[in-house]
Amino acid sequence: MAEAAASAVRPSGSVVDRAVDVLDAWVPGPAAWAFALRIWIAMMLALAAAFWLQLDSASSAATCVAILAQPKRGQAISKAIYRLLGTLIGAAVSIVVMALFGQDRVLLFVSFTAWLGLCVFVAQYLQDTRAYGAMLSGYTVAIIALGQIDDPQGTFDAAVSRVAVIVLGIVAITFINDALASPSTWRTLLPQLRNAWDGTRAYARETLAEGDLGATRTAALIRTIAPMRADASAISGELDDGHLRAAGARSCIAALYVMAASVRTAAAAAAHLRNPSPAVAEALAICRRVAGAPDREALDRDDERLRDLVDAAIRDGDRPLDEVVVLQRALDFVCAATFAQDGIRAVADGHAPLRDASLPTHRDFPVALRGALRVALAFAVTAATFVALGLPQASFALVQVAATAALSSVTPDPKKFANGVVIGMTMAATFAGIARFALLNGVQGFPMLAMVMAPVIFFGCFLSLNPKTFGIGFIVIVFFPVLLGPSNPQTYDALTFLLNAFLVIVAAVILSIVVRILLPVTPAQQRVFALDSARRTLADALVGEGGDATTRTSLNADRLFQFAGYSSGSSAVRRASLSHAFALARLEAAAARAHAELRRLSAVGALRDAIARARAGLAAGDDRALETAARDLIRAASRQDRHVRLTTARAASDLISAARTIVRHRRFLHRLDIALF
């Protein structure tokens, strides 16, 4: 009986569980409701202030708030800063362009198209909110100059009005975020950094226990580290010590990259040693201890002990080359762990970190150029078509084409964003029509306007918080107030509204077509471009133009992060592609570091012959010459002081790492036609 009763209960319980799961998946949580409430209040505050100040295009203030809608305070502040800068630049360019070409529409369109393409091209080489600011300065000219194409004399007033509503929107969203305690970026980033720190140490433990885990596993680790860069750059404006917390976050992220690379190299070098010495065993034991549960005092002691082991190996002069690599990479691992732990503490308490590392972003010139040309050509063709057809309100449609095309250029997947624009524009137009002609018809009161706008804004905010529907939600909350066009007094011209709605949907359809047929960049092309860029930077690194080692490591990690997203085909093909990409990054980093250390040693006369042979070996890609040069360098440095010996260890370990990479990937490197290999 009891068993029967239990079996009768289970189905209903499973149904309840499934229902709860569905509710969890579809019903927004408290944080989402709080975010939507903040955005709605800020939009209404900006709109009410714009009405009170009698600004032209008051809806632009609400739209500005919608564009700055970010769930975290630091993200909103960072985006607001660059939105203001982009608006100021765009306003200045609008005045200049209209002053020069206000009487010649052809030249006006040509100059704007060139400016828009230039801004999109620059945005491709920037990251996060800086890219948004560069792109915004492009289509701001469309909003101001093209909006005044029939009244050139009003351009200055339009520019001033545009800047005013943007400032108003920024003030509104900043005030509401502070008043309603918007979540701080650094508080949400801190647990992510700690999780990445734990994940990197777990990766190190697995590598030390099992050997090289392969490119796929390493790429998975990089995917957990790289996305934190955006939040790291957004911390600066949140607090008085925000710049220190941001520096700590950057230092930690860069250190995690180095930890992964150094432990992988150390494990590979240890595998080449048939009879590891006690020094190697001790160094690997230290790495395992650091990968476990390190503390500050222990890290300092481990760092000093490893320096002694490295110094003793160079002073001996005849240790196996792979032993030097193991000892040096173990030291690099401990140093990076020190920086990572210090960076996490700096984010938590705001102290000045040990360093401020740079986290550059990889960009491929062909991709940036194609993106800029796509936007410029799309606008030029659309403008020529609309002008030839003599469509009324064509300038309004052109502004939407310019804005949506420019926005798509800085998204990871322009095609997916374009799909979101089509759906979001249709929904925004539908909601605006219902709101204006069904709910607000004849109503002039602001409270009613605020209540009617609330459901749409909440709905759009909920969609924007889901990565899969972000584009749809973003377009809804941005273009709903544009199409609703709240004004004082409110107008109800159905013909004008329908034409505007039709034109924005046409602009969305144009964008969807353009990103698919006009200079598209396929994943296969992106892989080719990325490998070609890596080939060029490797060629530079081999002849001594590699730049700062930490910067190169971070840049390579970003390139690998992007490259992993381009990979397609069978799992074997993906693994081979990633393996080759990692080989290029490893060889480039080793060559860049080796040249940097060799430059530091060039003042030591006893090492000059070995240095010359090492440089020649790097330029030629000769693995045997590199090993010989590393051995000669170590023997010549064995009689020098401690500082020279430690510097020599770094140079020699990089020369050996480069030689090992060349041997393993010789056939692939030979196809790149960089050096003899």
XYZ file of C-alpha atoms in Angstrom:
677
model
C 0.000 0.000 0.000
C 2.760 2.397 0.901
C 4.587 1.657 -2.346
C 1.404 2.246 -4.334
C 0.835 5.520 -2.570
C 4.403 6.590 -3.222
C 4.133 5.697 -6.887
C 0.899 7.673 -7.083
C 2.589 10.722 -5.605
C 5.635 10.724 -7.881
C 3.857 11.648 -11.147
C 2.131 14.636 -9.594
C 5.389 15.654 -7.987
C 7.220 15.418 -11.314
C 4.485 17.520 -12.954
C 4.888 20.133 -10.259
C 8.650 20.068 -10.698
C 8.307 20.537 -14.434
C 5.876 23.386 -13.897
C 8.300 25.052 -11.497
C 11.112 24.633 -14.020
C 8.983 26.236 -16.722
C 8.136 29.137 -14.430
C 11.804 29.582 -13.527
C 12.696 29.657 -17.221
C 10.014 32.113 -18.329
C 9.064 34.244 -15.319
C 11.630 37.019 -14.680
C 13.334 36.982 -11.321
C 13.463 39.858 -8.808
C 16.696 41.237 -10.291
C 15.076 41.454 -13.737
C 12.039 43.265 -12.341
C 14.302 45.687 -10.467
C 16.289 46.365 -13.649
C 13.147 46.976 -15.708
C 11.727 49.250 -12.988
C 14.914 51.351 -12.937
C 14.891 51.759 -16.721
C 11.190 52.686 -16.811
C 11.562 55.271 -14.040
C 14.668 56.747 -15.689
C 12.941 56.936 -19.091
C 9.903 58.654 -17.593
C 12.112 61.054 -15.620
C 14.079 61.968 -18.754
C 10.898 62.348 -20.792
C 9.201 64.539 -18.160
C 12.293 66.741 -17.840
C 12.507 67.096 -21.640
C 8.837 68.168 -21.744
C 9.398 70.640 -18.907
C 12.462 72.112 -20.627
C 10.547 72.164 -23.943
C 13.359 70.400 -25.786
C 12.904 69.394 -29.392
C 12.421 65.651 -29.914
C 11.784 64.937 -26.238
C 11.476 61.230 -27.032
C 15.234 61.185 -27.733
C 15.866 61.604 -23.999
C 13.878 58.437 -23.276
C 15.625 56.680 -26.164
C 19.002 57.673 -24.707
C 18.063 56.015 -21.417
C 16.960 52.893 -23.306
C 20.288 52.703 -25.129
C 22.134 53.051 -21.817
C 20.027 50.329 -20.214
C 22.611 48.093 -18.554
C 22.015 45.786 -15.592
C 25.185 46.992 -13.824
C 26.097 50.494 -12.782
C 29.649 50.480 -14.127
C 28.494 49.291 -17.549
C 25.918 52.091 -17.740
C 28.419 54.751 -16.640
C 31.064 53.580 -19.113
C 28.571 53.511 -21.965
C 27.214 56.942 -20.954
C 30.686 58.494 -21.055
C 31.425 57.259 -24.538
C 27.896 58.062 -25.696
C 28.438 61.673 -24.659
C 31.854 61.821 -26.342
C 30.489 60.226 -29.502
C 27.569 62.648 -29.553
C 29.832 65.680 -29.134
C 32.101 64.521 -31.970
C 29.135 63.717 -34.186
C 27.523 67.080 -33.472
C 30.724 68.940 -34.371
C 31.135 66.950 -37.597
C 27.478 67.574 -38.481
C 27.961 71.323 -38.274
C 31.137 71.180 -40.375
C 29.631 68.881 -43.017
C 26.465 70.928 -43.329
C 28.473 74.149 -43.539
C 30.567 72.717 -46.382
C 27.979 70.746 -48.329
C 24.594 72.010 -47.165
C 23.744 73.264 -50.664
C 24.822 70.099 -52.487
C 22.956 66.973 -51.410
C 25.137 64.619 -53.421
C 28.300 65.816 -51.706
C 26.464 65.808 -48.388
C 25.516 62.150 -48.789
C 29.004 61.220 -50.023
C 30.732 62.963 -47.123
C 28.400 61.394 -44.579
C 28.860 57.936 -46.104
C 32.636 58.300 -45.888
C 32.418 59.504 -42.284
C 30.091 56.662 -41.291
C 32.402 54.072 -42.862
C 35.431 55.597 -41.119
C 33.721 55.529 -37.720
C 32.644 51.913 -38.150
C 36.183 50.967 -39.219
C 37.672 52.627 -36.121
C 35.047 50.957 -33.914
C 36.182 47.554 -35.180
C 39.607 48.131 -33.595
C 38.218 49.258 -30.251
C 36.382 47.228 -27.656
C 33.317 47.423 -25.459
C 31.869 50.911 -24.914
C 34.716 52.648 -26.755
C 33.659 50.848 -29.921
C 30.096 51.988 -29.288
C 31.243 55.596 -28.885
C 33.173 55.525 -32.163
C 30.230 54.005 -34.011
C 27.790 56.480 -32.413
C 29.801 59.461 -33.650
C 29.078 58.143 -37.152
C 25.306 57.870 -37.122
C 24.873 60.965 -34.929
C 25.713 62.923 -38.084
C 22.780 61.197 -39.766
C 20.439 62.153 -36.931
C 21.509 65.806 -36.963
C 22.607 66.608 -40.519
C 20.205 64.427 -42.485
C 17.376 65.498 -40.229
C 18.079 69.102 -41.272
C 18.688 68.422 -44.946
C 15.788 70.713 -45.914
C 16.759 73.379 -43.376
C 20.579 73.701 -43.249
C 20.325 76.836 -41.130
C 18.834 74.822 -38.290
C 21.770 72.409 -38.007
C 23.431 74.202 -35.105
C 20.190 74.343 -33.101
C 19.574 70.664 -33.885
C 23.075 69.790 -32.707
C 22.616 71.705 -29.455
C 19.229 70.063 -28.915
C 20.689 66.630 -29.575
C 23.489 67.145 -27.061
C 20.973 68.481 -24.537
C 18.673 65.453 -24.695
C 21.651 63.087 -24.507
C 22.972 64.858 -21.404
C 19.481 64.747 -19.923
C 19.181 61.023 -20.578
C 22.615 60.374 -19.054
C 21.778 62.395 -15.934
C 18.464 60.564 -15.547
C 19.871 57.037 -15.821
C 22.839 57.883 -13.572
C 20.600 59.408 -10.891
C 18.160 56.495 -10.910
C 20.922 53.883 -10.838
C 22.424 55.562 -7.783
C 19.092 56.229 -6.070
C 17.787 52.678 -6.563
C 21.103 50.958 -5.819
C 21.858 49.447 -9.206
C 24.195 46.436 -8.824
C 27.881 47.367 -8.940
C 29.976 45.835 -11.688
C 32.903 45.090 -9.406
C 30.684 43.111 -7.007
C 29.470 40.850 -9.820
C 32.936 40.586 -11.383
C 34.643 39.544 -8.145
C 33.028 36.072 -7.889
C 33.670 35.555 -11.623
C 37.364 36.270 -11.090
C 37.446 33.883 -8.154
C 35.747 31.180 -10.205
C 38.234 31.723 -13.051
C 41.080 31.596 -10.510
C 39.737 28.281 -9.203
C 39.248 26.994 -12.756
C 42.788 27.929 -13.775
C 44.251 26.181 -10.738
C 42.121 23.111 -11.503
C 43.461 23.196 -15.063
C 47.000 23.370 -13.655
C 46.406 20.413 -11.334
C 45.057 18.313 -14.202
C 47.955 19.297 -16.448
C 50.555 18.429 -13.832
C 48.846 15.090 -13.183
C 47.980 14.037 -16.740
C 50.258 16.071 -19.008
C 49.166 18.375 -21.820
C 45.354 18.553 -21.852
C 45.227 19.694 -25.467
C 44.092 22.799 -27.322
C 40.366 22.168 -26.871
C 40.575 22.044 -23.075
C 42.826 25.116 -23.008
C 40.454 27.009 -25.289
C 37.590 26.171 -22.923
C 39.565 27.735 -20.061
C 40.254 30.857 -22.118
C 36.517 31.160 -22.834
C 35.883 31.488 -19.098
C 38.541 34.197 -18.690
C 38.231 36.393 -21.786
C 34.617 37.653 -21.334
C 35.540 39.278 -18.002
C 37.613 41.900 -19.823
C 34.507 43.966 -20.628
C 33.471 44.275 -16.973
C 37.085 44.946 -15.961
C 37.128 48.078 -18.107
C 33.716 49.203 -16.788
C 34.698 49.352 -13.110
C 36.685 52.585 -13.313
C 33.759 55.009 -13.066
C 31.876 53.335 -10.231
C 33.946 54.424 -7.220
C 36.750 56.799 -6.288
C 39.117 53.833 -6.261
C 37.476 52.282 -9.308
C 40.603 52.736 -11.428
C 42.566 50.664 -8.920
C 39.948 47.910 -8.878
C 39.906 47.927 -12.685
C 43.705 47.655 -12.770
C 43.508 44.739 -10.360
C 40.962 42.975 -12.560
C 43.117 43.452 -15.655
C 46.205 42.225 -13.809
C 44.349 39.130 -12.634
C 43.009 38.292 -16.105
C 46.438 38.679 -17.694
C 47.969 36.536 -14.939
C 45.439 33.746 -15.497
C 46.453 33.612 -19.159
C 50.112 33.315 -18.147
C 49.365 30.636 -15.555
C 47.653 28.445 -18.151
C 50.417 28.915 -20.733
C 53.326 28.412 -18.308
C 51.995 25.263 -16.632
C 51.252 23.726 -20.020
C 54.814 24.393 -21.186
C 56.287 23.150 -17.907
C 54.376 19.869 -18.141
C 55.437 19.369 -21.768
C 59.107 20.021 -20.916
C 58.961 17.693 -17.915
C 57.648 14.943 -20.194
C 60.874 15.202 -22.243
C 63.044 14.485 -19.194
C 63.844 10.799 -18.771
C 65.340 11.179 -15.307
C 63.982 14.353 -13.649
C 66.394 15.852 -11.148
C 65.473 16.667 -7.541
C 65.228 20.325 -8.586
C 62.578 19.489 -11.199
C 60.674 17.338 -8.721
C 60.722 20.174 -6.189
C 59.627 22.747 -8.778
C 56.687 20.592 -9.877
C 55.756 19.999 -6.230
C 55.689 23.756 -5.686
C 53.433 24.148 -8.718
C 51.063 21.520 -7.343
C 50.994 23.285 -3.996
C 50.264 26.648 -5.647
C 47.558 25.010 -7.773
C 46.027 23.734 -4.554
C 45.431 26.387 -1.903
C 48.167 29.060 -2.020
C 48.555 31.903 0.434
C 50.514 35.120 0.141
C 53.391 34.205 2.409
C 53.820 30.785 0.817
C 53.835 32.312 -2.665
C 56.625 34.671 -1.678
C 58.673 31.791 -0.285
C 57.990 29.628 -3.336
C 58.986 32.464 -5.639
C 62.300 32.920 -3.869
C 62.984 29.178 -3.760
C 62.324 28.768 -7.477
C 64.630 31.674 -8.256
C 67.351 29.858 -6.319
C 66.680 26.660 -8.289
C 66.793 28.501 -11.610
C 69.982 30.310 -10.625
C 71.632 27.048 -9.573
C 70.708 25.416 -12.895
C 72.291 28.239 -14.907
C 75.331 28.392 -12.621
C 75.865 24.675 -13.200
C 75.926 25.256 -16.973
C 75.379 21.640 -18.039
C 71.827 20.870 -16.931
C 69.434 19.419 -19.564
C 67.745 22.184 -21.520
C 64.267 20.906 -20.702
C 65.115 21.131 -17.009
C 65.798 24.837 -17.408
C 62.410 25.209 -19.124
C 60.598 23.388 -16.313
C 62.251 25.485 -13.606
C 61.678 28.785 -15.415
C 58.049 28.036 -16.305
C 57.399 26.942 -12.733
C 58.754 30.324 -11.626
C 56.530 32.055 -14.205
C 53.549 30.100 -12.880
C 54.171 31.181 -9.297
C 54.753 34.821 -10.314
C 51.502 34.819 -12.287
C 49.656 33.275 -9.343
C 50.968 36.108 -7.167
C 49.648 38.704 -9.613
C 46.313 36.898 -9.923
C 45.774 36.700 -6.167
C 46.827 40.319 -5.716
C 44.483 41.391 -8.518
C 41.516 39.657 -6.889
C 42.289 41.381 -3.578
C 42.578 44.734 -5.372
C 39.103 44.280 -6.859
C 37.757 43.387 -3.426
C 39.341 46.155 -1.322
C 40.509 48.789 -3.824
C 44.229 48.797 -2.962
C 46.822 49.638 -5.608
C 47.710 46.360 -7.379
C 51.255 45.242 -8.043
C 50.901 46.190 -11.713
C 48.453 47.472 -14.327
C 48.492 45.082 -17.277
C 47.147 45.879 -20.720
C 44.483 43.669 -22.306
C 44.559 44.462 -26.030
C 41.910 43.193 -28.408
C 42.701 41.272 -31.570
C 41.152 42.614 -34.774
C 41.675 41.459 -38.347
C 42.063 44.262 -40.889
C 40.060 42.503 -43.653
C 37.131 41.963 -41.284
C 37.202 45.591 -40.109
C 37.451 46.874 -43.677
C 34.595 44.682 -44.873
C 32.427 45.795 -41.974
C 33.043 49.461 -42.753
C 32.459 48.988 -46.499
C 29.289 47.018 -45.840
C 27.782 49.820 -43.753
C 28.910 52.552 -46.165
C 27.653 50.733 -49.262
C 24.356 49.819 -47.604
C 23.703 53.434 -46.702
C 24.814 54.729 -50.102
C 22.615 52.299 -52.050
C 19.619 52.924 -49.775
C 20.044 56.690 -49.985
C 20.274 56.590 -53.775
C 17.153 54.393 -53.972
C 15.070 56.535 -51.620
C 16.097 59.754 -53.333
C 15.336 58.310 -56.769
C 11.894 57.133 -55.630
C 11.164 60.464 -53.989
C 9.791 58.816 -50.866
C 8.425 61.218 -48.250
C 10.224 61.161 -44.900
C 13.175 59.468 -46.597
C 15.576 61.194 -44.213
C 13.861 59.471 -41.273
C 14.337 56.068 -42.928
C 17.968 56.826 -43.774
C 18.677 57.652 -40.145
C 17.311 54.244 -39.135
C 19.352 52.458 -41.820
C 22.516 54.248 -40.696
C 21.851 53.557 -37.009
C 20.938 49.870 -37.314
C 23.708 49.112 -39.813
C 26.292 50.805 -37.585
C 25.010 48.982 -34.498
C 25.216 45.631 -36.295
C 28.861 46.254 -37.163
C 30.002 46.045 -33.524
C 28.016 42.926 -32.610
C 29.631 39.463 -32.538
C 27.065 38.063 -35.010
C 25.644 40.711 -37.413
C 23.235 38.206 -38.986
C 21.715 37.264 -35.653
C 21.459 40.931 -34.707
C 19.781 41.708 -38.039
C 17.174 39.024 -37.346
C 16.567 40.607 -33.967
C 16.202 44.021 -35.599
C 13.495 42.766 -37.986
C 11.529 41.129 -35.174
C 12.143 43.961 -32.714
C 11.189 46.687 -35.206
C 7.956 44.900 -36.054
C 7.096 44.501 -32.378
C 8.056 48.103 -31.571
C 5.883 49.418 -34.413
C 2.956 47.226 -33.342
C 3.210 48.223 -29.678
C 3.576 51.913 -30.589
C 0.485 51.781 -32.821
C -1.607 50.125 -30.116
C -0.360 52.547 -27.482
C -0.937 55.669 -29.553
C -4.250 54.928 -31.248
C -5.925 52.443 -28.895
C -4.786 53.469 -25.428
C -3.735 57.111 -25.747
C -6.157 58.302 -28.406
C -7.172 61.759 -27.278
C -5.377 61.502 -23.934
C -2.857 64.262 -23.103
C -1.879 63.446 -19.485
C 1.675 62.355 -18.670
C 0.665 59.785 -15.992
C -1.389 57.889 -18.549
C 1.524 58.015 -21.016
C 3.857 56.588 -18.374
C 1.468 53.743 -17.526
C 0.931 52.854 -21.193
C 4.678 52.759 -21.877
C 5.473 50.661 -18.803
C 4.430 47.178 -20.050
C 6.376 47.535 -23.302
C 9.499 48.789 -21.539
C 9.334 45.999 -18.969
C 8.834 43.428 -21.727
C 11.791 44.778 -23.726
C 14.037 44.815 -20.645
C 13.191 41.200 -19.855
C 14.055 40.185 -23.412
C 17.322 42.142 -23.353
C 18.528 40.256 -20.266
C 18.436 36.952 -22.167
C 21.436 36.590 -24.504
C 19.292 34.757 -27.054
C 16.732 37.571 -27.278
C 18.969 40.531 -26.443
C 18.751 42.067 -29.933
C 14.953 41.919 -29.958
C 14.620 43.444 -26.502
C 17.169 46.171 -27.227
C 15.384 47.237 -30.416
C 11.976 47.208 -28.693
C 12.950 49.519 -25.826
C 14.967 51.833 -28.108
C 12.569 52.212 -31.041
C 9.255 52.014 -29.182
C 9.574 55.613 -27.884
C 10.917 56.705 -31.304
C 7.813 55.406 -33.088
C 5.434 56.390 -30.310
C 6.835 59.910 -30.576
C 5.516 61.313 -27.281
C 5.138 65.051 -27.531
C 3.397 67.911 -25.780
C 0.678 68.136 -27.013
C 0.457 64.578 -28.327
C -0.329 64.216 -32.040
C -2.399 61.456 -33.612
C -1.572 61.580 -37.326
C -2.204 57.988 -38.416
C -0.767 58.441 -41.924
C 2.548 59.783 -40.643
C 2.788 57.032 -38.046
C 2.075 54.271 -40.547
C 4.641 55.645 -42.972
C 7.285 55.867 -40.222
C 6.498 52.337 -39.061
C 6.707 51.077 -42.622
C 10.044 52.801 -43.181
C 11.691 51.442 -40.007
C 10.626 47.916 -40.924
C 11.970 48.482 -44.433
C 15.242 49.654 -42.859
C 15.345 46.451 -40.783
C 14.715 44.297 -43.839
C 17.436 46.165 -45.735
C 19.873 45.465 -42.905
C 18.919 41.779 -42.881
C 19.584 41.538 -46.622
C 22.785 43.579 -46.519
C 24.558 41.513 -43.856
C 23.885 38.369 -45.866
C 24.783 39.397 -49.412
C 27.082 42.407 -49.088
C 30.680 41.433 -48.266
C 29.724 38.698 -45.787
C 32.442 37.167 -43.654
C 32.023 33.434 -43.159
C 33.601 31.480 -40.281
C 35.999 29.909 -42.795
C 37.104 33.368 -43.961
C 37.478 34.527 -40.377
C 39.740 31.563 -39.658
C 41.829 32.406 -42.704
C 42.078 36.075 -41.703
C 42.977 35.165 -38.106
C 45.684 32.728 -39.191
C 47.061 35.252 -41.654
C 47.206 37.876 -38.900
C 48.932 35.379 -36.612
C 51.376 34.569 -39.393
C 52.309 38.241 -39.802
C 52.743 38.843 -36.076
C 54.826 35.673 -35.826
C 57.049 36.883 -38.663
C 57.543 40.159 -36.764
C 58.254 38.359 -33.488
C 60.909 36.125 -35.078
C 62.947 39.162 -36.136
C 62.561 40.964 -32.813
C 59.463 43.102 -33.287
C 57.134 41.188 -31.011
C 56.526 43.841 -28.366
C 55.866 43.420 -24.645
C 55.596 39.774 -23.582
C 52.611 40.146 -21.218
C 50.744 42.217 -23.789
C 51.461 39.655 -26.500
C 50.216 36.837 -24.270
C 46.926 38.657 -23.644
C 46.551 39.574 -27.314
C 47.175 35.980 -28.358
C 44.636 34.770 -25.807
C 42.030 37.115 -27.278
C 42.853 35.900 -30.789
C 42.533 32.288 -29.657
C 39.245 33.102 -27.909
C 37.857 34.495 -31.155
C 39.380 31.742 -33.272
C 37.712 29.063 -31.136
C 34.368 30.652 -31.972
C 35.097 30.498 -35.715
C 35.943 26.793 -35.705
C 33.500 24.472 -37.455
C 33.412 21.072 -39.111
C 34.239 17.769 -37.475
C 35.753 17.554 -34.003
C 39.038 16.325 -35.499
C 39.229 19.357 -37.803
C 38.442 21.708 -34.930
C 41.132 20.146 -32.761
C 43.695 20.399 -35.555
C 42.801 24.032 -36.265
C 43.002 24.971 -32.591
C 46.283 23.091 -32.208
C 47.814 25.049 -35.084
C 46.473 28.333 -33.720
C 47.951 27.592 -30.285
C 51.264 26.640 -31.898
C 51.467 30.027 -33.649
C 50.627 31.838 -30.418
C 53.151 29.828 -28.407
C 55.919 30.363 -30.948
C 55.181 34.075 -31.265
C 55.161 34.612 -27.498
C 58.399 32.656 -27.062
C 60.141 34.596 -29.850
C 58.940 37.965 -28.533
C 60.066 37.202 -24.975
C 63.390 35.759 -26.141
C 64.256 38.876 -28.152
C 63.276 41.097 -25.214
C 65.544 39.192 -22.826
C 68.370 39.064 -25.369
C 68.213 42.853 -25.669
C 68.651 43.109 -21.896
C 71.669 40.798 -22.061
C 73.313 42.508 -25.034
C 75.426 44.709 -22.766
C 77.229 41.625 -21.375
C 80.243 41.135 -23.636
C 80.712 37.435 -22.858
C 77.216 36.661 -24.170
C 77.272 38.606 -27.434
C 78.311 35.746 -29.704
C 75.637 33.441 -28.279
C 73.069 36.245 -28.523
C 73.892 36.779 -32.187
C 73.450 33.060 -32.898
C 70.158 33.018 -30.997
C 68.796 35.950 -32.988
C 69.889 34.355 -36.250
C 68.240 31.076 -35.210
C 64.963 32.835 -34.441
C 64.962 34.743 -37.731
C 65.605 31.524 -39.659
C 63.284 29.342 -37.618
C 66.132 26.852 -37.116
C 65.329 24.627 -34.142
C 68.832 23.121 -33.965
C 70.452 26.545 -34.009
C 68.092 27.665 -31.242
C 68.997 24.743 -28.991
C 72.707 25.271 -29.631
C 72.407 28.991 -28.936
C 70.459 28.314 -25.726
C 73.167 25.914 -24.547
C 75.950 28.385 -25.409
C 74.051 31.177 -23.694
C 73.675 29.177 -20.485
C 77.354 28.177 -20.405
C 78.512 31.746 -21.033
C 76.191 33.099 -18.323
C 77.228 30.518 -15.717
C 80.158 32.737 -14.737
C 78.136 35.964 -14.542
C 76.252 37.486 -11.612
C 72.842 36.342 -10.362
C 70.851 38.973 -12.262
C 72.440 37.961 -15.583
C 71.879 34.281 -14.815
C 68.170 34.758 -14.101
C 67.719 36.847 -17.244
C 69.576 34.205 -19.233
C 67.273 31.513 -17.874
C 64.253 33.389 -19.209
C 65.870 33.871 -22.621
C 67.105 30.283 -22.878
C 63.762 28.793 -21.835
C 62.013 30.798 -24.552
C 64.557 29.725 -27.163
C 64.016 26.086 -26.200
C 60.221 26.485 -26.201
C 60.414 27.981 -29.682
C 62.619 25.115 -30.884
C 60.233 22.470 -29.457
C 57.241 24.151 -31.124
C 59.037 24.297 -34.475
C 59.915 20.595 -34.310
C 56.378 19.556 -33.446
C 54.623 21.740 -36.030
C 57.297 21.980 -38.710
C 55.059 20.867 -41.594
C 52.333 23.390 -40.747
C 54.843 26.206 -40.170
C 56.553 25.409 -43.441
C 53.265 25.987 -45.291
C 53.022 29.480 -43.801
C 56.215 30.520 -45.616
C 57.529 32.664 -42.758
C 61.013 31.274 -42.211
C 62.976 28.250 -43.385
C 61.747 25.922 -40.623
